[in-house]
Structures are given as C-alpha cells and as structure tokens.
Coordinates of C-alpha atoms and ligand atoms in Angstrom, one line a residue:
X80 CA 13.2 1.9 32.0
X81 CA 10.1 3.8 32.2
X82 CA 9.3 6.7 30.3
X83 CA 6.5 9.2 29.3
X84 CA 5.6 10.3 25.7
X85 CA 2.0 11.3 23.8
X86 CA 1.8 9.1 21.0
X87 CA 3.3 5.6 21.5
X88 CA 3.7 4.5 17.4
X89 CA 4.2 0.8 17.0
X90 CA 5.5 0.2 13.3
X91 CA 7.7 2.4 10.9
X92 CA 6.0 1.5 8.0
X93 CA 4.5 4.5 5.6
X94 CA 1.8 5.2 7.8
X95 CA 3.7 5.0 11.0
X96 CA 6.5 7.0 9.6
X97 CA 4.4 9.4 8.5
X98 CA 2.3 9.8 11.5
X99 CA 5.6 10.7 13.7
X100 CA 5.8 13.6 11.1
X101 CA 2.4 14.9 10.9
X102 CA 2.4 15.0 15.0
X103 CA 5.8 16.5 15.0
X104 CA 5.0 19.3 12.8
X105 CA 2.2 20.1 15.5
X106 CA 4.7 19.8 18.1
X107 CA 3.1 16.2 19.3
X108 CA 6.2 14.1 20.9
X109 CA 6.1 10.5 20.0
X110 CA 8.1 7.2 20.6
X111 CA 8.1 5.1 17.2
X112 CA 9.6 1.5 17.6
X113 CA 9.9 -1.1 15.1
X114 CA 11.1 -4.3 15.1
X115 CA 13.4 -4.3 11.6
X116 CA 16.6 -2.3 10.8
X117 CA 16.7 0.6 9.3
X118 CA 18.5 -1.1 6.1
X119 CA 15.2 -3.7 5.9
X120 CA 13.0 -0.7 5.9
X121 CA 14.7 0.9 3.1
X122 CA 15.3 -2.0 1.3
X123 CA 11.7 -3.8 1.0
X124 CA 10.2 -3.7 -2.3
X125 CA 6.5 -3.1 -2.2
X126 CA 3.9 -0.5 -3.5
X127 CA 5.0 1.7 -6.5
X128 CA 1.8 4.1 -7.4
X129 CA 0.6 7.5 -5.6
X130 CA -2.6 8.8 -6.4
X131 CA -2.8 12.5 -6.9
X132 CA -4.4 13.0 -3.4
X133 CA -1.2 11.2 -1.2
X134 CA 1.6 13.1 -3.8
X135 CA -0.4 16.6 -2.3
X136 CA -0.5 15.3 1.0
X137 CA 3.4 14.2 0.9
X138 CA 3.8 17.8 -0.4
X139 CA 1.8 19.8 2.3
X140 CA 3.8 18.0 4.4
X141 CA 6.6 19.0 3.1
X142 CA 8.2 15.7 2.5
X143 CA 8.3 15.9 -1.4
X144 CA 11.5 17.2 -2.1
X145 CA 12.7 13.9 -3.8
X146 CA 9.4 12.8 -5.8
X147 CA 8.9 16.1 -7.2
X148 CA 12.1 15.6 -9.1
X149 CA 12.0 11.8 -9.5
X150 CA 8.7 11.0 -9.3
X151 CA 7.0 10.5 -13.2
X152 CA 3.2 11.5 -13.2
X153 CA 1.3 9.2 -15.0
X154 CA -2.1 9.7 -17.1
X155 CA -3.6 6.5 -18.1
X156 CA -2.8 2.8 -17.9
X157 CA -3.5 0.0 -21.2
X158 CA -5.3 -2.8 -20.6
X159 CA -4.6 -5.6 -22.3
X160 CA -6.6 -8.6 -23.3
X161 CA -7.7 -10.8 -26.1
X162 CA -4.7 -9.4 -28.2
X163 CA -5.3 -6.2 -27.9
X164 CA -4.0 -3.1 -25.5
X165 CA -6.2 -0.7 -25.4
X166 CA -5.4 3.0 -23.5
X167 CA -7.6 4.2 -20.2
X168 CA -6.6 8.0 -20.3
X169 CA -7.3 9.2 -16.8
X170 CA -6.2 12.8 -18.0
X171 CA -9.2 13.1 -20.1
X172 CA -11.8 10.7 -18.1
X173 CA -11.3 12.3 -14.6
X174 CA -11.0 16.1 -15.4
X175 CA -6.7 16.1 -15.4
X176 CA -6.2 14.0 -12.8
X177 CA -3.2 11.6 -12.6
X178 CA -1.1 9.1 -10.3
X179 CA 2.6 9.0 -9.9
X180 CA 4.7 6.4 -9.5
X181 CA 7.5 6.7 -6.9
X182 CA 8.5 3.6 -4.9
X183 CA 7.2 3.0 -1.2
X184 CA 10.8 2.0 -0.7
X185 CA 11.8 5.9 -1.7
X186 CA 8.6 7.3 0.6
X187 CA 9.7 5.1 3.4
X188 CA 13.7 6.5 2.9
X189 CA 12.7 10.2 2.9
X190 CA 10.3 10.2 5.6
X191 CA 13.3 8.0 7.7
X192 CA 15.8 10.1 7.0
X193 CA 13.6 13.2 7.5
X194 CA 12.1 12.0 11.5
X195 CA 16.1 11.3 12.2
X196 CA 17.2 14.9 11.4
X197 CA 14.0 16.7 12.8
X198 CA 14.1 14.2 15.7
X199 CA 17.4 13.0 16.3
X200 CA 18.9 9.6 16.3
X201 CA 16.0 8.2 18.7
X202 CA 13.1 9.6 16.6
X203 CA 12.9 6.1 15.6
X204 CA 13.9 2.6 17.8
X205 CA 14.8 0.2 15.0
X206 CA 15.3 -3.7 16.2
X207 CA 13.5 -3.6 18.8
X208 CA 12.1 -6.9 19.8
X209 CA 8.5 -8.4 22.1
X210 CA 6.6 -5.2 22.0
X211 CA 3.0 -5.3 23.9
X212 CA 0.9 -2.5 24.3
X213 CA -1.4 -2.8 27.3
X214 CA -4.0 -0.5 29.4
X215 CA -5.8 0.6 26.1
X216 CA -9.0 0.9 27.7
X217 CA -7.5 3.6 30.1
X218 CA -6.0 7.6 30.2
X219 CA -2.5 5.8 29.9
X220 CA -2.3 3.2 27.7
X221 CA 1.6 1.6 28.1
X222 CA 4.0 0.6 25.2
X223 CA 6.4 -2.0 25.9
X224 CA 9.6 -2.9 24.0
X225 CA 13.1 -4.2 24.2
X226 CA 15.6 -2.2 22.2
X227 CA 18.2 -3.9 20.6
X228 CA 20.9 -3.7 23.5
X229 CA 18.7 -5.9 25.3
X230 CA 17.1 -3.2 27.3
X231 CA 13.7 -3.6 28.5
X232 CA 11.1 -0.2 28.2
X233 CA 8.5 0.7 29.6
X234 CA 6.2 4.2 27.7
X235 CA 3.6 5.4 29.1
X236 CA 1.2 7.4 26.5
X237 CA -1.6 9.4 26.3
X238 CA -2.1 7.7 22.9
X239 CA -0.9 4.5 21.2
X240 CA -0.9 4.4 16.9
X241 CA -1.0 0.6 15.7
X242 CA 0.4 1.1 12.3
X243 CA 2.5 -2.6 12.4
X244 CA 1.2 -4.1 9.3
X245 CA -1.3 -7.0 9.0
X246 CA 1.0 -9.6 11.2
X247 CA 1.5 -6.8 14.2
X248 CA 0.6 -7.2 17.6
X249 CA -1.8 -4.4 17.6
X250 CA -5.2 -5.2 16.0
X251 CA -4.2 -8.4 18.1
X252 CA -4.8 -6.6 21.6
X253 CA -7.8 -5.8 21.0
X254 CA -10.3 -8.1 23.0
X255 CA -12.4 -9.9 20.0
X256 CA -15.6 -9.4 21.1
X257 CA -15.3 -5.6 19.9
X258 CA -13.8 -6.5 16.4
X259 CA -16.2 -7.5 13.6
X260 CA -13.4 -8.4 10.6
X261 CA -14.2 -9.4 6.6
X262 CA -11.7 -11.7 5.2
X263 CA -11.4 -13.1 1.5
X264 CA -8.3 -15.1 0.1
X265 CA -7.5 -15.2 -3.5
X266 CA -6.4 -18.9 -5.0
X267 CA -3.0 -17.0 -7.0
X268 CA -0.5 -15.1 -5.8
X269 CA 2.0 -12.1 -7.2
X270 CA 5.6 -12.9 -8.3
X271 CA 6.9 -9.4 -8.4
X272 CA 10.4 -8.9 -10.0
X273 CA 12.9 -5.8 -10.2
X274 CA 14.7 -5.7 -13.3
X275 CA 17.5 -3.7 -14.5
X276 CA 16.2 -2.5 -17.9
X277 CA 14.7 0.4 -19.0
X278 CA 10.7 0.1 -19.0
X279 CA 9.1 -1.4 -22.4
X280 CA 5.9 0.8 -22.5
X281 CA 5.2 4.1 -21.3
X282 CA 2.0 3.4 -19.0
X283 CA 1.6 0.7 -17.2
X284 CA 0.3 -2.4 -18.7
X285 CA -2.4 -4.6 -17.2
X286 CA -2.7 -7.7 -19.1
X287 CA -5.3 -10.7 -19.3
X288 CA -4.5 -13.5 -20.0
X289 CA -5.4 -17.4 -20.2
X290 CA -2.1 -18.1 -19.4
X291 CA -2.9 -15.1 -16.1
X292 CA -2.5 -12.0 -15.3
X293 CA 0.8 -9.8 -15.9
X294 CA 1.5 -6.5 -14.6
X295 CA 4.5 -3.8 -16.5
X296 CA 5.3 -1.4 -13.8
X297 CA 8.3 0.5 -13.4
X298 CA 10.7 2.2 -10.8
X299 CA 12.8 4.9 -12.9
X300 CA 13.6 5.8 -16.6
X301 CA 16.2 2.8 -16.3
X302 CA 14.0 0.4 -13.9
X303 CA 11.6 -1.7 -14.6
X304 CA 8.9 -3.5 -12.0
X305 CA 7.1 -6.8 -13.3
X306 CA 4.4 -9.2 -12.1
X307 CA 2.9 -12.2 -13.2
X308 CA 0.0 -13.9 -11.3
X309 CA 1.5 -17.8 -10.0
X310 CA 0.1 -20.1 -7.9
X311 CA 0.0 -18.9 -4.2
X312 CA 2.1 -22.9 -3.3
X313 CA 4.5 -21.4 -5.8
X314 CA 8.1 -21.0 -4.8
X315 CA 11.0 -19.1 -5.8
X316 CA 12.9 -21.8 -6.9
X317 CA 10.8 -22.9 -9.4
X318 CA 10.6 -19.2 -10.8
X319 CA 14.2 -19.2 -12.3
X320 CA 14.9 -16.0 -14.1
X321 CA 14.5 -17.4 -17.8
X322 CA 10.8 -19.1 -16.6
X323 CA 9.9 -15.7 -15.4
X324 CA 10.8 -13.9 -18.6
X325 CA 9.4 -16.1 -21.2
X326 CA 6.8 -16.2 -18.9
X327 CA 5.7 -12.6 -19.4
X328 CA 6.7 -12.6 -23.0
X329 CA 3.7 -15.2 -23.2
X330 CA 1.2 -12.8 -21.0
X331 CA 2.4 -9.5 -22.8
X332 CA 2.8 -10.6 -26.9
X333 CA 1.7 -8.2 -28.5
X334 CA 2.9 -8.0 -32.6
X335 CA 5.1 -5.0 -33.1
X336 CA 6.3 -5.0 -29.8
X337 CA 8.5 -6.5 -27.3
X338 CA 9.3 -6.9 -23.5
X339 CA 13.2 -5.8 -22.9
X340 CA 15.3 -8.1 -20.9
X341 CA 17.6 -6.8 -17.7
X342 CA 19.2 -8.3 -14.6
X343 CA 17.1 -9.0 -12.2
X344 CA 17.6 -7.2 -8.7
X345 CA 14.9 -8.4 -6.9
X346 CA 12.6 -11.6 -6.6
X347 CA 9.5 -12.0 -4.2
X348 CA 5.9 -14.1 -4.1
X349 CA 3.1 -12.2 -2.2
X350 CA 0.0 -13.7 -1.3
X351 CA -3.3 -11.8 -1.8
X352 CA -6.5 -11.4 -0.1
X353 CA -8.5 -8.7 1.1
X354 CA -9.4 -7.8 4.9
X355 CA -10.9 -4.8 7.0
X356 CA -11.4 -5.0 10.5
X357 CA -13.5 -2.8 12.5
X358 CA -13.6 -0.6 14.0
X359 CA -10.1 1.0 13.9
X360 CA -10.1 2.3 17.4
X361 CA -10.5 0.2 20.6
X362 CA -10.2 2.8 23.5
X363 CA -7.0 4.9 23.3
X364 CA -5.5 2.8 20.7
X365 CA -5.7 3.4 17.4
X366 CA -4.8 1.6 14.0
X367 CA -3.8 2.6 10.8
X368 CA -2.5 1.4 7.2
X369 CA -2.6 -2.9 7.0
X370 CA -2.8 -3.8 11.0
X371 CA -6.2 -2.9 9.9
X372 CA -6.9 -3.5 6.0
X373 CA -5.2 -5.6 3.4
X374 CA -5.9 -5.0 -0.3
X375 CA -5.0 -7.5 -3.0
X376 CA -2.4 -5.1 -4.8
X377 CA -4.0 -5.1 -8.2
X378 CA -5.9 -1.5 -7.9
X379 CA -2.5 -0.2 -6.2
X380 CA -4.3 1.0 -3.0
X381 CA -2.7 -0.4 0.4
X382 CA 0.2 2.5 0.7
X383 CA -2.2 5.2 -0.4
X384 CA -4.7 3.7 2.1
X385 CA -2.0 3.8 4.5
X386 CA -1.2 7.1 4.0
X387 CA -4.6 8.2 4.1
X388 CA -5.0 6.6 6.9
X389 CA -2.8 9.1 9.2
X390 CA -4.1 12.2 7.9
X391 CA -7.3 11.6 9.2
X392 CA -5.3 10.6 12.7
X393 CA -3.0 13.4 13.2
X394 CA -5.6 16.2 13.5
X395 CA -8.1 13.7 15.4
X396 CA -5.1 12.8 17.9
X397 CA -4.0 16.5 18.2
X398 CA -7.5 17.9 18.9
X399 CA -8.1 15.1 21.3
X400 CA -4.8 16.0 23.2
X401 CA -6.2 19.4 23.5
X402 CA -9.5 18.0 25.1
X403 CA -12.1 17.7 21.8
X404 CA -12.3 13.8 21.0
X405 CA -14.9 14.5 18.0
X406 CA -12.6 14.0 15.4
X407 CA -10.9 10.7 16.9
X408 CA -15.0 9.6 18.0
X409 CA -15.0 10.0 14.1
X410 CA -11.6 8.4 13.0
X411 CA -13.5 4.6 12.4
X412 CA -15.8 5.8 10.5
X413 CA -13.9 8.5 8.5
X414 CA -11.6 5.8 7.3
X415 CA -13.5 2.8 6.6
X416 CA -15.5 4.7 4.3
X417 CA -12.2 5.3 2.0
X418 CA -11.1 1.5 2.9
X419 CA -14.5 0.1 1.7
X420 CA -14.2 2.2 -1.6
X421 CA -10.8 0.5 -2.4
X422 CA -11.8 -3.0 -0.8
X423 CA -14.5 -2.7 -3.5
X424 CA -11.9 -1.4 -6.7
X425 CA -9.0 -3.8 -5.8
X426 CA -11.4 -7.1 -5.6
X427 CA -13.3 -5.8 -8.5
X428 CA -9.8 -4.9 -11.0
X429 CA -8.3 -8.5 -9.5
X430 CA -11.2 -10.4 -10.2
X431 CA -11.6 -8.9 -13.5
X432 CA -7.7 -9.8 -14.4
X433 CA -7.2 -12.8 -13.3
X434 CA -7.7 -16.6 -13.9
X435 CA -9.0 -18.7 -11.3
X436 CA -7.7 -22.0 -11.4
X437 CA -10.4 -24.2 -12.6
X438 CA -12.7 -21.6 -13.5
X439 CA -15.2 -22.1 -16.5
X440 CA -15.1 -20.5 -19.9
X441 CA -17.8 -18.7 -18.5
X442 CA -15.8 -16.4 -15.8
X443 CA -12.6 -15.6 -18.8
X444 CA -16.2 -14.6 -20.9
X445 CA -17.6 -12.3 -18.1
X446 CA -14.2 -10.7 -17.3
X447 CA -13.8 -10.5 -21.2
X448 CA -17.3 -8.8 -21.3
X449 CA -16.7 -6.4 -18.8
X450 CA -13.0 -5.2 -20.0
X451 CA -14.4 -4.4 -23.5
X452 CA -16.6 -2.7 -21.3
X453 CA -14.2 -0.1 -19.3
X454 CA -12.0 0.3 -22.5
X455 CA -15.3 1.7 -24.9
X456 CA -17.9 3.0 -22.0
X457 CA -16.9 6.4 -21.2
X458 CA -19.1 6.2 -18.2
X459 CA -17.3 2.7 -17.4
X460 CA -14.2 4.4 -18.3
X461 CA -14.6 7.0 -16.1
X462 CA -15.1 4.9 -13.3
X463 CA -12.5 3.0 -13.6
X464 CA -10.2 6.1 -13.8
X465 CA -11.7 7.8 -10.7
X466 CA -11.2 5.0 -8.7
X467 CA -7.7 4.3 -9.7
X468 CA -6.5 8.3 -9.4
X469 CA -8.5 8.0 -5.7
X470 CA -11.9 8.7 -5.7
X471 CA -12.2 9.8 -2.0
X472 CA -10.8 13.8 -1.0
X473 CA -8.0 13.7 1.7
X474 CA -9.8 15.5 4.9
X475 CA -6.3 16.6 6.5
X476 CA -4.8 19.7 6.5
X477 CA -1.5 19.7 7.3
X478 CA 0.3 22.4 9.4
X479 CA 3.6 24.3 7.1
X480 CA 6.8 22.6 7.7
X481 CA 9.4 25.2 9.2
Ligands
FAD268 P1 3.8 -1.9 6.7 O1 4.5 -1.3 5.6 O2 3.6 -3.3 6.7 O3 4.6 -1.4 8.0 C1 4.4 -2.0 9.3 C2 5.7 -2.0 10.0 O4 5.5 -2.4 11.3 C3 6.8 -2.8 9.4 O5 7.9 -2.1 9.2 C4 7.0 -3.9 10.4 O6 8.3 -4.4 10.4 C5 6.6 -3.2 11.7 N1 6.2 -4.1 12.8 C6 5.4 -5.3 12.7 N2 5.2 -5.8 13.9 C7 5.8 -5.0 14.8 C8 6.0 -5.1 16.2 N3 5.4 -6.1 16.9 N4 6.7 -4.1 16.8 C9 7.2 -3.1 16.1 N5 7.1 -3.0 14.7 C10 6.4 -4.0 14.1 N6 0.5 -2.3 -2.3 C11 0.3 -1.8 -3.5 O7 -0.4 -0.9 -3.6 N7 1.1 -2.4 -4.5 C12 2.0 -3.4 -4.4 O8 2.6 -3.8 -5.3 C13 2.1 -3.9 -3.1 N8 3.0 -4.9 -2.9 C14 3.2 -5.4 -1.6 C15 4.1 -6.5 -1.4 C16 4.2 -7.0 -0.1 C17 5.2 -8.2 0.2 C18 3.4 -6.5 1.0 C19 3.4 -7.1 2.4 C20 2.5 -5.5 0.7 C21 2.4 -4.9 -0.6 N9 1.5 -3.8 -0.8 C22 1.4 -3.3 -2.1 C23 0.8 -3.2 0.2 C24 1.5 -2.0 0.7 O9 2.9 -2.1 0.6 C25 1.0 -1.8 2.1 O10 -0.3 -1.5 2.1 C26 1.8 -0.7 2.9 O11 3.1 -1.2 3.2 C27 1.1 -0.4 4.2 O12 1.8 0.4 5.1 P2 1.8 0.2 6.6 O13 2.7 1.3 7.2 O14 0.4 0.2 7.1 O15 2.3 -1.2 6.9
DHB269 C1 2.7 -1.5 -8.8 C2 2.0 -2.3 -7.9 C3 0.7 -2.4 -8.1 O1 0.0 -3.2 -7.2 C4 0.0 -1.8 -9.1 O2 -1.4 -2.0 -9.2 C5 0.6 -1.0 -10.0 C6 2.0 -0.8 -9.8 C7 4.1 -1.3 -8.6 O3 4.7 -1.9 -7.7 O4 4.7 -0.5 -9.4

C-alpha cells in the first residue's frame, strides 16, 4: 500500500510522541509507527524527573493537564556520603528554579491518549514490524513498515523523524562515513525497583557509598522508585527482593532514620554508558531523543533531552515545509550543544557517585573531595543545581492548543 504524508515519525517514544503533537498543532500531517503495543508503551518504567524547562514546554503545548495536578515540584536533592546527607536547595541556588517528578510512563500515556483523540485511531501504528526508511538523500524520503495485520506499507514523506531509541533502525541508515559518534561504557549498571510504599524522604536522595551508589526516587505520595548501582553481568535472579532491600538499607543508613519496606511492582537492570552521534541530520532525515544520545541516567537528563530535542524540530520542520530550511540547516547544531551540556553533567554526577570496581582509595578520596565540595561551595553548589534544573533555555515556541 502506498501512501503520502509530511513527516514520516519512526518511534512513539516521548520524543516521537510528542513531535506528532507539536506538528499537529501546526496543522503538519504525520504517519507515526512503532513496533511495541500500546500497553508496552504505557507500561515501561523509565525516566521520572522534569526539569522546569520540559514541564513549560508540556504546558505550552497544552499537554499538562495530568502533571499539573499529579506532578510534585521538587526544590533540592540530599546528597549523601560518608554518613552524612547533606541538602542541595535548588530553590535558593538557582534563583527559584525547580524540577518535577512525573513518570515518563505518565508523559508517554497522556501524549498517547492525546494524538488518538486529536488524530484518530491511526494517529499512531502500534506493532508494526521491519520498518526501513530509504531515499533520505532525496525530496521524498520513503518509510516502510508492516502493520500488524501483516500488511506491507509503503509512505512517501517530505520528511522522516528518527526518534526509535538507541537500538532503532534510524541513526543506522545513515551511511557511516557522514557520522562521527563518541561512546563510553560504564563497568556497573542500575537495578531500578518500583515499590509499593510511601516514599522515606522528601527529596530525593543520592547516596555514596563503598558498598555503591543508591538512588531514593519516587512515583506518587504512595510510590516509591529505588536504585542501587550492581554489576552490569548482574541478573535478576540474583537480585531477590530481600537482597535488594537490605541492600539499600546498607547504602542509605543513616541514624535516626529508616528506609520503609513495600511490595515490589517492578524489577529491571539497565546498562549505562554515554553516546552522541553527529550530526543529527543526514539529508531529509532527522533524529531525535536516544537514536542519537544516550546518557547514563544519573543527572536524570535522556527524556528531557528527548523532549528538548523536538522542540527545536517542529518549528525547523514546519518552516522548512514552507520553503526556509535555516532553522532545520541549524537543527545539529542547536541540539548538540544542549546534548554536550548533559553528556558533560551525567558522566560528571555518575562518576562522582559511583564505585568502580577495582578502583583505588584514591578515586572514593577524589569523589569524596569533590562532594564536600558541591554541598559547602555555593559557587559549586550552584552549578550543580543549574545543571540539574536544565541549564540550557528551550528555543521552541509552541503554537496554542485549540
Ligand atoms: P525511547 O523512549 O527509547 O522511544 C523509542 C521508541 O521507538 C520505542 O517505543 C521503541 O519501541 C520504538 N522503536 C524502536 N525501533 C523501532 C523501529 N524499528 N520501528 C518502529 N519503532 C521503533 N532517563 C532518565 O533520565 N532517568 C532514568 O531513570 C532512566 N531510566 C531508563 C531506563 C531504561 C531501561 C532505558 C532504556 C532508558 C532510561 N532512561 C532514563 C532514558 C530515558 O528513558 C530515555 O532517554 C527516553 O526514553 C528517550 O526517549 P526517546 O523517545 O528518544 O526514545
Ligand atoms: C529517577 C531517575 C534518575 O535517573 C534520576 O537521576 C532521578 C530520578 C527516577 O526514575 O525517578
């Protein structure tokens, strides 16, 4: 079956998601296929914090409906090491500004269910299965997909959108020769958990430790999310829920205080490592969110990336439709600027929190050094906080929802 639209999106991720809305809402038409159902989608557990910069964007985009009332603004995080948790107040440090934390699970559920009743049930292809893009170097660059009835399509585009995660098949198309890429992989990985208890602490808690690192997150008032650095040959087998909790007892003691205990809902290991390839256009195909970067999750950055991302794209892509391709000559280079700045913050906050195995008294000294450093420096302080609460202004402006 062949077919015609503007913006071929591969990938209903956050960023693809959202960059079916930002082109609907200037009347852009777009195919959006993905290979996962729509209950996967929902279901994934992954990113949890917003900087102040995507929550506005969600916003002006009129897409925060649910996360103004369930969202819980946050002004600081501890830090936690050598026995002691000390308080970064972002508040105070950056001039009022704060993060929120709202799930990418809930994101990715709104901005589903919002493309399906602006768009109709084919806004979005779910299970669809050998997608190609091909042609990229031409006016009509072709996406390519069977849908799950076993049909085969064929879309003809003015404009293609790579937004299918690290593993996708677009930053893949693009002939090597024309990608320069950076690549570092970290010798631990994250065991994440979802728990069924009410959080323990009020900020989140990011804790050294010998023993590693520990992260306290959280999902709700009666949610909690928790991490613990293991050994990226780690499985979940050998993670049984009692290991995982005396675990991060261990990592989080603290006297006076204590880590509450819930069922836990949810269980994964992600590996970390830091990537950026570039440039993030090849032709008329463009790519956004992790098909182009990878952060190591520490500094909380690959969904606001993401996001980030595909508000630079949607006014580049809509003024190049109309004939003006400065803004998408400009895309690359708008982006990676923002990318490098949180490449830089999450290898610098992982590197400072965790243990490498093997690693010399020397390293837990240095990292020792410099968190005594961030938690009495204001100017260190500061840093830290400006980073974390996004240190680079969203360019997009977003046309009013109707
Ligand atoms: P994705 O969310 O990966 O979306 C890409 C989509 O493309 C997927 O739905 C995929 O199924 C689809 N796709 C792939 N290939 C194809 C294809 N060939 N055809 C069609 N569709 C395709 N960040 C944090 O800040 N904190 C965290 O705690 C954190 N935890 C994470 C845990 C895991 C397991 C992972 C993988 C990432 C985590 N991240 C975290 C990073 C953050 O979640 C990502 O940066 C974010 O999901 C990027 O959004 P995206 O839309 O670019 O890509
Ligand atoms: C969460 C994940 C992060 O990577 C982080 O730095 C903070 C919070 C989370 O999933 O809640």
């Amino acid at each position: 079956m062949r077919t015609r639209t503007q913006v071929g999106i591969v990938g209903a991720g956050p960023a693809g998601l959202l960059l079916s809305h930002l082109l609907a809402l200037r009347g852009i038409g777009t195919v959006l296929v993905e290979t996962r159902s729509r209950q996967y989608c929902e279901a994934r557990q992954r990113a949890g914090v917003l900087e102040d910069g995507s929550v506005a964007l969600l916003r002006e985009a009129g897409l925060a409906g649910r996360l103004d009332q369930q969202g819980l603004e946050h002004g600081g995080i501890y830090l936690q090491f050598g026995g002691e948790r000390r308080h970064v107040d972002f508040r105070d440090l950056t001039g009022g500004r704060t993060v929120t934390v709202y799930a990418q699970t809930e994101v990715v559920k709104d901005l589903i269910a919002r493309r399906l009743a602006d768009g109709g049930p084919s806004a979005i292809e779910f299970g669809v299965s050998d997608t190609e893009v091909a042609d990229l170097d031409s006016a009509s660059p072709v996406l390519r997909y069977t849908d799950s009835a076993d049909s085969r399509h064929e879309v003809v585009c003015d404009v293609i959108a790579g937004c299918d995660g690290f593993h996708g098949i677009s930053r893949a198309a693009i002939p090597a020769s024309v990608l320069t890429t950076w690549q570092r992989e970290y010798p631990y990985a994250w065991l994440g958990i979802l728990a069924d208890v009410p959080p323990s602490t009020d900020e989140l808690i990011y804790a050294h430790h010998p023993g590693g690192f520990a992260l306290h997150s959280l999902r709700s008032p009666a949610v909690s999310r928790l991490y613990l650095q293991v050994d990226p040959a780690d499985n979940l087998a050998s993670w049984p829920d009692e290991r995982i909790w005396s675990e991060l007892d261990r990592r989080f003691a603290l006297p006076g205080w204590s880590l509450q205990r819930g069922d836990v809902l949810d269980k994964s290991i992600t590996p970390m490592r830091s990537f950026v390839s570039a440039p993030m256009r090849y032709g008329r195909l463009f790519l956004a969110g992790d098909a182009s970067h990878i952060v190591p999750p520490t500094g909380a950055k690959g969904l606001n990336l993401a996001l980030a991302d595909v508000a630079v794209l949607a006014p580049a892509l809509d003024a190049l439709l109309h004939g003006d391709g400065r803004l998408a000559d400009e895309y690359s280079a708008t982006c990676l600027n923002r990318v490098w700045r949180s490449t830089h913050f999450s290898w610098w906050m992982t590197t400072m929190l965790h243990r490498t195995p093997g690693a010399d008294e020397m390293e837990t000294q240095l990292q020792l050094s410099q968190l005594r450093y961030v938690t009495s420096s204001r100017a260190a302080a500061a840093s830290l906080a400006e980073n974390y609460t996004g240190s680079v202004p969203l360019l997009a402006s977003t046309p009013s929802p109707q």
